[in-house]
mmCIF file of C-alpha atoms and ligand atoms in Angstrom:
data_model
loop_
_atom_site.group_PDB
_atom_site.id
_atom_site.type_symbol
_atom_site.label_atom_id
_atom_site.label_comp_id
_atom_site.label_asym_id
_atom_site.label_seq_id
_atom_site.Cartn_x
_atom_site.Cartn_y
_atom_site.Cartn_z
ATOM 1 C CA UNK I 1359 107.463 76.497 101.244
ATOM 2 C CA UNK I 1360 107.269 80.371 101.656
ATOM 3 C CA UNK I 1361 111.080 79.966 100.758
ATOM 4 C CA UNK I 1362 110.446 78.364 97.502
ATOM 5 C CA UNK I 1363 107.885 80.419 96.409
ATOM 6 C CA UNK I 1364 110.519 83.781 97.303
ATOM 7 C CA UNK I 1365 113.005 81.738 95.314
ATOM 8 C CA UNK I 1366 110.764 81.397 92.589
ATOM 9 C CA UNK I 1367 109.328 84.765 92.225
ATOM 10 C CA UNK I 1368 112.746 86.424 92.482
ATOM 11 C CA UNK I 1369 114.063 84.265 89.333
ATOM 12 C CA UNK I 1370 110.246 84.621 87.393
ATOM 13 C CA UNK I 1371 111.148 88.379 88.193
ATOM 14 C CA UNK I 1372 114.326 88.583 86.554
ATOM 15 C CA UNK I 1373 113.652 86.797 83.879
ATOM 16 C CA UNK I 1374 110.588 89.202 83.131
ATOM 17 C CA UNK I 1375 113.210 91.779 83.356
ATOM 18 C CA UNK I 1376 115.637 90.388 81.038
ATOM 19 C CA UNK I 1377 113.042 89.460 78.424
ATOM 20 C CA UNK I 1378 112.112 93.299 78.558
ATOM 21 C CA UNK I 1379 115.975 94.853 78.343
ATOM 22 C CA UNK I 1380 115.397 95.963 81.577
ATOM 23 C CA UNK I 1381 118.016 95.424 84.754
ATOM 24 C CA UNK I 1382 116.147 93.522 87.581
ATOM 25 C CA UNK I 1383 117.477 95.900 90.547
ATOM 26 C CA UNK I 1384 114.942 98.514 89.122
ATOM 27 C CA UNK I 1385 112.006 96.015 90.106
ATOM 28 C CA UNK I 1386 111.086 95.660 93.747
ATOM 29 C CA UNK I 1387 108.994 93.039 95.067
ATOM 30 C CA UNK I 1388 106.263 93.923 98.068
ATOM 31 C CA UNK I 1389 105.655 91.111 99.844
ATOM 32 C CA UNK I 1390 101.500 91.322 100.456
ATOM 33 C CA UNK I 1391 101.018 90.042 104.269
ATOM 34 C CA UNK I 1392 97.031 90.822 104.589
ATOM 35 C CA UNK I 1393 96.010 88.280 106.106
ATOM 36 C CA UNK I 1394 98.951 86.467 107.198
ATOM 37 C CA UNK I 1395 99.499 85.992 110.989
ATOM 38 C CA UNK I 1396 102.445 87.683 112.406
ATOM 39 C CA UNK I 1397 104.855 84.493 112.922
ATOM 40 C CA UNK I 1398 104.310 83.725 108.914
ATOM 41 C CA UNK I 1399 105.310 87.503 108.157
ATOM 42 C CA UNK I 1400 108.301 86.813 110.851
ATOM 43 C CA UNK I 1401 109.115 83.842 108.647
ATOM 44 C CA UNK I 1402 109.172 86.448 105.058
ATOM 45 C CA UNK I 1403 111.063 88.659 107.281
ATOM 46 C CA UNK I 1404 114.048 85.970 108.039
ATOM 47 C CA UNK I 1405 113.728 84.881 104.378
ATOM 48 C CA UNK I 1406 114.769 88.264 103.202
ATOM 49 C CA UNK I 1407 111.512 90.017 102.301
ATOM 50 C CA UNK I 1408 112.199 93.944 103.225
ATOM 51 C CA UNK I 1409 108.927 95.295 101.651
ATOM 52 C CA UNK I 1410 105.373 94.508 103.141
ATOM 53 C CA UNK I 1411 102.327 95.305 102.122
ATOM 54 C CA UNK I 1412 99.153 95.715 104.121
ATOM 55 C CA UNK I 1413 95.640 96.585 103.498
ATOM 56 C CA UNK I 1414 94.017 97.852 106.581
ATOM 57 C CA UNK I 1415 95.203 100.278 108.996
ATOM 58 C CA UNK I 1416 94.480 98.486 112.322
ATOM 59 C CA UNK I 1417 95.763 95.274 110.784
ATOM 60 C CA UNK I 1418 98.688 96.408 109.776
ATOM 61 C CA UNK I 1419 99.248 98.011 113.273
ATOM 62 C CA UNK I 1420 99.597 95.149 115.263
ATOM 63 C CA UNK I 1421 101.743 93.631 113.013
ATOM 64 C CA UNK I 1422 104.096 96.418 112.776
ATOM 65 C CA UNK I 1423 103.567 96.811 116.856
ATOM 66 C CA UNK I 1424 105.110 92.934 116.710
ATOM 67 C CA UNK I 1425 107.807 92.826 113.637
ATOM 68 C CA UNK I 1426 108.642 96.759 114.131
ATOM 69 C CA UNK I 1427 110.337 98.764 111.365
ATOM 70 C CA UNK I 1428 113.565 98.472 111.589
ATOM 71 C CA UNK I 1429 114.330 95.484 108.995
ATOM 72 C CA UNK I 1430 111.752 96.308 107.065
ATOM 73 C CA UNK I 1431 109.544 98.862 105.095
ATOM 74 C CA UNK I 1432 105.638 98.528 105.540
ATOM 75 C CA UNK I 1433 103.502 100.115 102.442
ATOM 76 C CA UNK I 1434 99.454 100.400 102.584
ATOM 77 C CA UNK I 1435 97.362 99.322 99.202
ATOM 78 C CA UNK I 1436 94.330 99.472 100.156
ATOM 79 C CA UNK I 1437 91.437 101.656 100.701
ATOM 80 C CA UNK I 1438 92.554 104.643 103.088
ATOM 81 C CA UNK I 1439 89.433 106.321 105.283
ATOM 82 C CA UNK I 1440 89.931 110.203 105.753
ATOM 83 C CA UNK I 1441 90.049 109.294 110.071
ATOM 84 C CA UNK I 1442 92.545 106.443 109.799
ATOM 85 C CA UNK I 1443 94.989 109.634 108.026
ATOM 86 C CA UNK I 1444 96.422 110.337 111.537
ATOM 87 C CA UNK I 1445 97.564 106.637 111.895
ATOM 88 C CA UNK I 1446 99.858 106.504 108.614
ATOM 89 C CA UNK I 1447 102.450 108.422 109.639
ATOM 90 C CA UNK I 1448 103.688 106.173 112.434
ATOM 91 C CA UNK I 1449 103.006 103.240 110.034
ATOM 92 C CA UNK I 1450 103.854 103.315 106.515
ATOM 93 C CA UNK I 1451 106.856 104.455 104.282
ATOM 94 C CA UNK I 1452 104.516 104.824 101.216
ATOM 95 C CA UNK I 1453 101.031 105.006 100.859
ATOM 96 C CA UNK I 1454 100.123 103.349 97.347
ATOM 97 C CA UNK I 1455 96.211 103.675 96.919
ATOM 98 C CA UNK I 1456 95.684 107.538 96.830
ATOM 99 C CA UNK I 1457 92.715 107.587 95.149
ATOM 100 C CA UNK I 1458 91.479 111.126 95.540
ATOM 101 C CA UNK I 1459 92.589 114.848 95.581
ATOM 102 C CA UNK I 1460 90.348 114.977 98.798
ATOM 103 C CA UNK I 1461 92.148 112.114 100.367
ATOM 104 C CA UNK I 1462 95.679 113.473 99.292
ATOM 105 C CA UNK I 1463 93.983 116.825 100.908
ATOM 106 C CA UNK I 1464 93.621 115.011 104.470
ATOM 107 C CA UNK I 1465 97.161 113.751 104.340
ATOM 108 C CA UNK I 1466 98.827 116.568 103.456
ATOM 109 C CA UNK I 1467 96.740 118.855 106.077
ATOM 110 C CA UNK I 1468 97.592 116.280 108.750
ATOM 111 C CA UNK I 1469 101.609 116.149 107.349
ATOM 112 C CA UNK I 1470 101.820 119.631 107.941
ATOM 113 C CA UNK I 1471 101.014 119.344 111.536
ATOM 114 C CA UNK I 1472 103.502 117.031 112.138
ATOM 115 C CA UNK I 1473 105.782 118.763 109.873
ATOM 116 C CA UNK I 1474 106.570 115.813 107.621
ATOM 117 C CA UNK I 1475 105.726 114.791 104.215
ATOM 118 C CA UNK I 1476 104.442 111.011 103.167
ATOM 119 C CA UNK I 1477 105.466 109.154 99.653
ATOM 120 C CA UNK I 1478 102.655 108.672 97.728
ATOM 121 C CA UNK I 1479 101.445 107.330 94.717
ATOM 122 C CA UNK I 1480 97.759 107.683 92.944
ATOM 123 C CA UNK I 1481 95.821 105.079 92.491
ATOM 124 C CA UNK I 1482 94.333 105.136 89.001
ATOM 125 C CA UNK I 1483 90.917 103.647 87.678
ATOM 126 C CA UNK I 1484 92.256 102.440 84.379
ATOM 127 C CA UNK I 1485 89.342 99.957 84.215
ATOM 128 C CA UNK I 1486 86.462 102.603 84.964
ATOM 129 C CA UNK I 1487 85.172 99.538 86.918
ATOM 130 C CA UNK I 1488 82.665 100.998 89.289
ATOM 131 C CA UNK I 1489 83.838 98.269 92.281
ATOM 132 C CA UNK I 1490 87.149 99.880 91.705
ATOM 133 C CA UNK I 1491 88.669 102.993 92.937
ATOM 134 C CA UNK I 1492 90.895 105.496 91.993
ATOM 135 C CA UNK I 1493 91.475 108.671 89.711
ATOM 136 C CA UNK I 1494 90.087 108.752 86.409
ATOM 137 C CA UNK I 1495 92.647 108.801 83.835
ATOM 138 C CA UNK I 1496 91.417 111.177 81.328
ATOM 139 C CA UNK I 1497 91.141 113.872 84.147
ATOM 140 C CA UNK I 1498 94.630 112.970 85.993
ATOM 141 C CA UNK I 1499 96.601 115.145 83.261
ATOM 142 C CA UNK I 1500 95.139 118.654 84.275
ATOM 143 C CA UNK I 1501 94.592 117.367 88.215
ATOM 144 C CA UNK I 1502 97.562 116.242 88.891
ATOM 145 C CA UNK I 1503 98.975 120.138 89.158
ATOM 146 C CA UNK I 1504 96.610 120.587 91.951
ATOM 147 C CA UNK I 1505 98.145 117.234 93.844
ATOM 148 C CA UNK I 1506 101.748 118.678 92.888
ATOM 149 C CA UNK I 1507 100.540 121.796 95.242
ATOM 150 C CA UNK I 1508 100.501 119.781 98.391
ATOM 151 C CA UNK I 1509 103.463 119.955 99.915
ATOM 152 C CA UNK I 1510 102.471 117.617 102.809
ATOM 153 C CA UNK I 1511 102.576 114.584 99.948
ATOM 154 C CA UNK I 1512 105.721 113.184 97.736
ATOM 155 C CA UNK I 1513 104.271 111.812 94.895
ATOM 156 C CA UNK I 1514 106.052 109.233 93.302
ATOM 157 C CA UNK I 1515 104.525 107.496 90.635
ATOM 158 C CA UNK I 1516 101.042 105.613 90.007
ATOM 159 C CA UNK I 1517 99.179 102.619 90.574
ATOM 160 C CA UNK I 1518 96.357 100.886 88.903
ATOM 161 C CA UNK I 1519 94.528 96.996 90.061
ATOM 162 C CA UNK I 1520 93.308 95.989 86.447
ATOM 163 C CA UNK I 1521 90.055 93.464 86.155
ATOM 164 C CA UNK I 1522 90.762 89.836 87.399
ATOM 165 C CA UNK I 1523 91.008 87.280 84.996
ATOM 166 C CA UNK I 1524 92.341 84.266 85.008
ATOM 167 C CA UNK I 1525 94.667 85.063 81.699
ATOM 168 C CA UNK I 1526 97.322 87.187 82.557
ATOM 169 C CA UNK I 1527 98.052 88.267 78.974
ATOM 170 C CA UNK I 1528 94.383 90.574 79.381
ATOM 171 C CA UNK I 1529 95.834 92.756 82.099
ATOM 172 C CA UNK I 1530 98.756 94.306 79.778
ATOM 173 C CA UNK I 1531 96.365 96.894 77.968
ATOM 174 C CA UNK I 1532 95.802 97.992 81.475
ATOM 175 C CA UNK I 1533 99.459 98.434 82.527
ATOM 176 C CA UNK I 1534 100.004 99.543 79.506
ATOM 177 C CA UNK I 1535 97.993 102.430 79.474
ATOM 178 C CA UNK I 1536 99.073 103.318 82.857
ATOM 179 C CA UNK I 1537 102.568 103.603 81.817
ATOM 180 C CA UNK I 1538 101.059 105.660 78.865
ATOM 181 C CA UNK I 1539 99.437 107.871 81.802
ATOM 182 C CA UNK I 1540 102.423 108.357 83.512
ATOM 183 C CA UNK I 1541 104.523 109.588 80.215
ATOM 184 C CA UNK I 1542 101.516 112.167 79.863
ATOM 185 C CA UNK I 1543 102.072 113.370 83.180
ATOM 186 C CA UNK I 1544 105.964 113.386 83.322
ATOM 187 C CA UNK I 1545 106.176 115.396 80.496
ATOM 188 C CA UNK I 1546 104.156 118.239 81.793
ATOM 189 C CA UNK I 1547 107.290 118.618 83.571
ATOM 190 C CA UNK I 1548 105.439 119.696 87.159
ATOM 191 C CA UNK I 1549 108.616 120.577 89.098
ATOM 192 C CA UNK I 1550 107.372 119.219 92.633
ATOM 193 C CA UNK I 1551 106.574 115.589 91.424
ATOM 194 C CA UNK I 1552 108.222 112.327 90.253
ATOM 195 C CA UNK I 1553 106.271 109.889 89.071
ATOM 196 C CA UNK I 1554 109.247 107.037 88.439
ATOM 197 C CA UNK I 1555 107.061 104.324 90.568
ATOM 198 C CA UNK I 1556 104.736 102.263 88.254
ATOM 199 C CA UNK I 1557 102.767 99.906 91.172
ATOM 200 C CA UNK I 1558 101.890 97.444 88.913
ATOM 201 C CA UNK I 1559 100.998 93.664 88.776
ATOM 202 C CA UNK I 1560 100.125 90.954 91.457
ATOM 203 C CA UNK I 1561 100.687 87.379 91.631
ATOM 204 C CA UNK I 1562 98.967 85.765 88.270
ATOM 205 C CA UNK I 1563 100.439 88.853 86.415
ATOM 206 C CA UNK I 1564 103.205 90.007 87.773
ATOM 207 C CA UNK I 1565 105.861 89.189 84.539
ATOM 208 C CA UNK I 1566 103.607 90.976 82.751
ATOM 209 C CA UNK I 1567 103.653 94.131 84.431
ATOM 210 C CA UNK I 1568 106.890 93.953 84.632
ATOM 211 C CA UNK I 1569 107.185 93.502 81.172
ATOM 212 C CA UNK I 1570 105.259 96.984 80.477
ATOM 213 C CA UNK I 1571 107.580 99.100 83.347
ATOM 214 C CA UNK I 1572 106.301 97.891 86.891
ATOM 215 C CA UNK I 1573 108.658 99.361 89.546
ATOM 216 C CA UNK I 1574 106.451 97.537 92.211
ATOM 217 C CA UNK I 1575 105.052 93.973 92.135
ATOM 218 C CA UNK I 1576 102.740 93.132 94.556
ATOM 219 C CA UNK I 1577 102.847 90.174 95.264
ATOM 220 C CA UNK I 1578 100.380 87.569 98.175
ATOM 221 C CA UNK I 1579 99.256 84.404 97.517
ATOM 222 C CA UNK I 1580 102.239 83.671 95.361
ATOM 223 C CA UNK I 1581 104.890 84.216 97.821
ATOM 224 C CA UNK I 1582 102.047 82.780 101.180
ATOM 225 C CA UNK I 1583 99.970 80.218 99.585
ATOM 226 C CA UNK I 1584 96.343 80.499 99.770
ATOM 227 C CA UNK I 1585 95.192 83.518 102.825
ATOM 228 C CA UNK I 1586 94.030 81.736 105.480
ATOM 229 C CA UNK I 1587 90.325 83.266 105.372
ATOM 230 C CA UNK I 1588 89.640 83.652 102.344
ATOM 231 C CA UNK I 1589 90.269 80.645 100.460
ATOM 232 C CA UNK I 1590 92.523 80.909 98.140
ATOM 233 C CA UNK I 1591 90.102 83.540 96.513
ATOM 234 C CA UNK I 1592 92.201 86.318 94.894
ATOM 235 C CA UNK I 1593 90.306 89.425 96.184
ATOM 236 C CA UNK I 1594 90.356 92.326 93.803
HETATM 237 C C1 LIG H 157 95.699 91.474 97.965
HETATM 238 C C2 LIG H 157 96.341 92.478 97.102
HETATM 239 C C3 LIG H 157 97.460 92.130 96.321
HETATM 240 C C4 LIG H 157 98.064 90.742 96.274
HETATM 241 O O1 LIG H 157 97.214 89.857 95.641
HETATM 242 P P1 LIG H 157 97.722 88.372 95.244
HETATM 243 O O2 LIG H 157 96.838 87.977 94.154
HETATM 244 O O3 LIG H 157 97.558 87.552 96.477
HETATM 245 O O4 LIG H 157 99.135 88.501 94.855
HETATM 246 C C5 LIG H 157 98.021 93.116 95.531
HETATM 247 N N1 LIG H 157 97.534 94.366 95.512
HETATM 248 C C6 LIG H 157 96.474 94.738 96.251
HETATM 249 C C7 LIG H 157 95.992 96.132 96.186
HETATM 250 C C8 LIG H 157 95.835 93.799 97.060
HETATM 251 O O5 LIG H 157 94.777 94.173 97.786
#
């Protein structure tokens, strides 16, 4: 089944890609394994999925401590605490839900003792839901020259989680403006930063984001089926 739904959701990307002049290659597909036991991400791994996406730190650990890194990249989406900053390094290849200058602060402090530098990209709050995190848009423009100063971070594009609903044709305004954002930003022409990554669009709108410059689909229950604890529920 997990094949299928790869096989599916490789062709729904392309032809998102096509339909939007743009060449599939430029569109990668995380696979999000929250949730999943080990022996199903195992499974994703044989299948040919080479980017996974996890949620929590500790979570994510065990998994990696089991599948390794080797075949595969590991990327965190989801809410990063200030003393779980020391784990990432060992972890992750890109970090996609920087949602603060404070938390870009703690990573770059504890980069620079290890004398590395993590990919990034900022999490934006197109919505201005208040359940939501992330940067406010208006004021990413002029604070986005005090994240280029941190040389312990490589940022590389944004992200943004619009509202759920159930059609997928309402979350375009919201990738749509994030593109917008990142056109803003680009041309301030801040020599330190590239923001070519657009994380954008999860499994009921995925062709969508695609369709308005997603580098990044996210993508769970679509490729897994249901997670096992929740339900089926798409959390936000
Ligand atoms: C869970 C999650 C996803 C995947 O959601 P699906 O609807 O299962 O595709 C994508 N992005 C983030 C940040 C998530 O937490």
């Amino acid at each position: 089944m997990i094949s299928e739904n790869l096989q599916q959701v490789k062709r729904r990307i392309a032809e998102a890609a096509k339909r939007a002049g743009r060449n599939p290659s430029d569109i990668r597909l995380l696979a999000v394994t929250k949730e999943q036991s080990a022996v199903t991400v195992a499974e994703g791994v044989r299948l040919g999925m080479t980017l996974l996406g996890e949620n929590k730190v500790q979570e994510a650990q065990d998994k990696i401590e089991t599948l390794g890194r080797d075949e595969c990249e590991w990327h965190f989406i989801g809410r990063l605490q200030k003393n779980k900053v020391k784990f990432i390094f060992d972890l992750f290849d890109l970090i996609h839900s920087v949602d603060s200058l404070a938390l870009a602060e703690a990573i770059h402090k504890k980069a620079q003792t290890l004398g590395s530098c993590m990919p990034i990209l900022l999490q934006v709050n197109i919505s201005g839901e208040k359940s939501k995190l992330g940067i406010d848009p208006l004021k990413l423009p002029k604070e986005i020259h005090e994240f280029a100063k941190l040389e312990g971070v490589k940022i590389s594009g944004l992200m943004t989680i619009p509202p759920f609903d159930r059609n997928p044709e309402n979350s375009r305004p919201y990738y749509a403006r994030l593109r917008q954002l990142r056109n803003t930003c680009s041309n301030l022409n801040i020599r330190q930063i590239n923001l070519d990554e657009l994380s954008m669009g999860m499994s009921n709108d995925y062709e969508i984001a695609i369709e308005e410059g997603s580098t990044l689909v996210r993508v769970g229950t679509g490729l897994f089926g249901p997670r096992p604890s929740i339900g089926g529920q798409t959390a936000g």
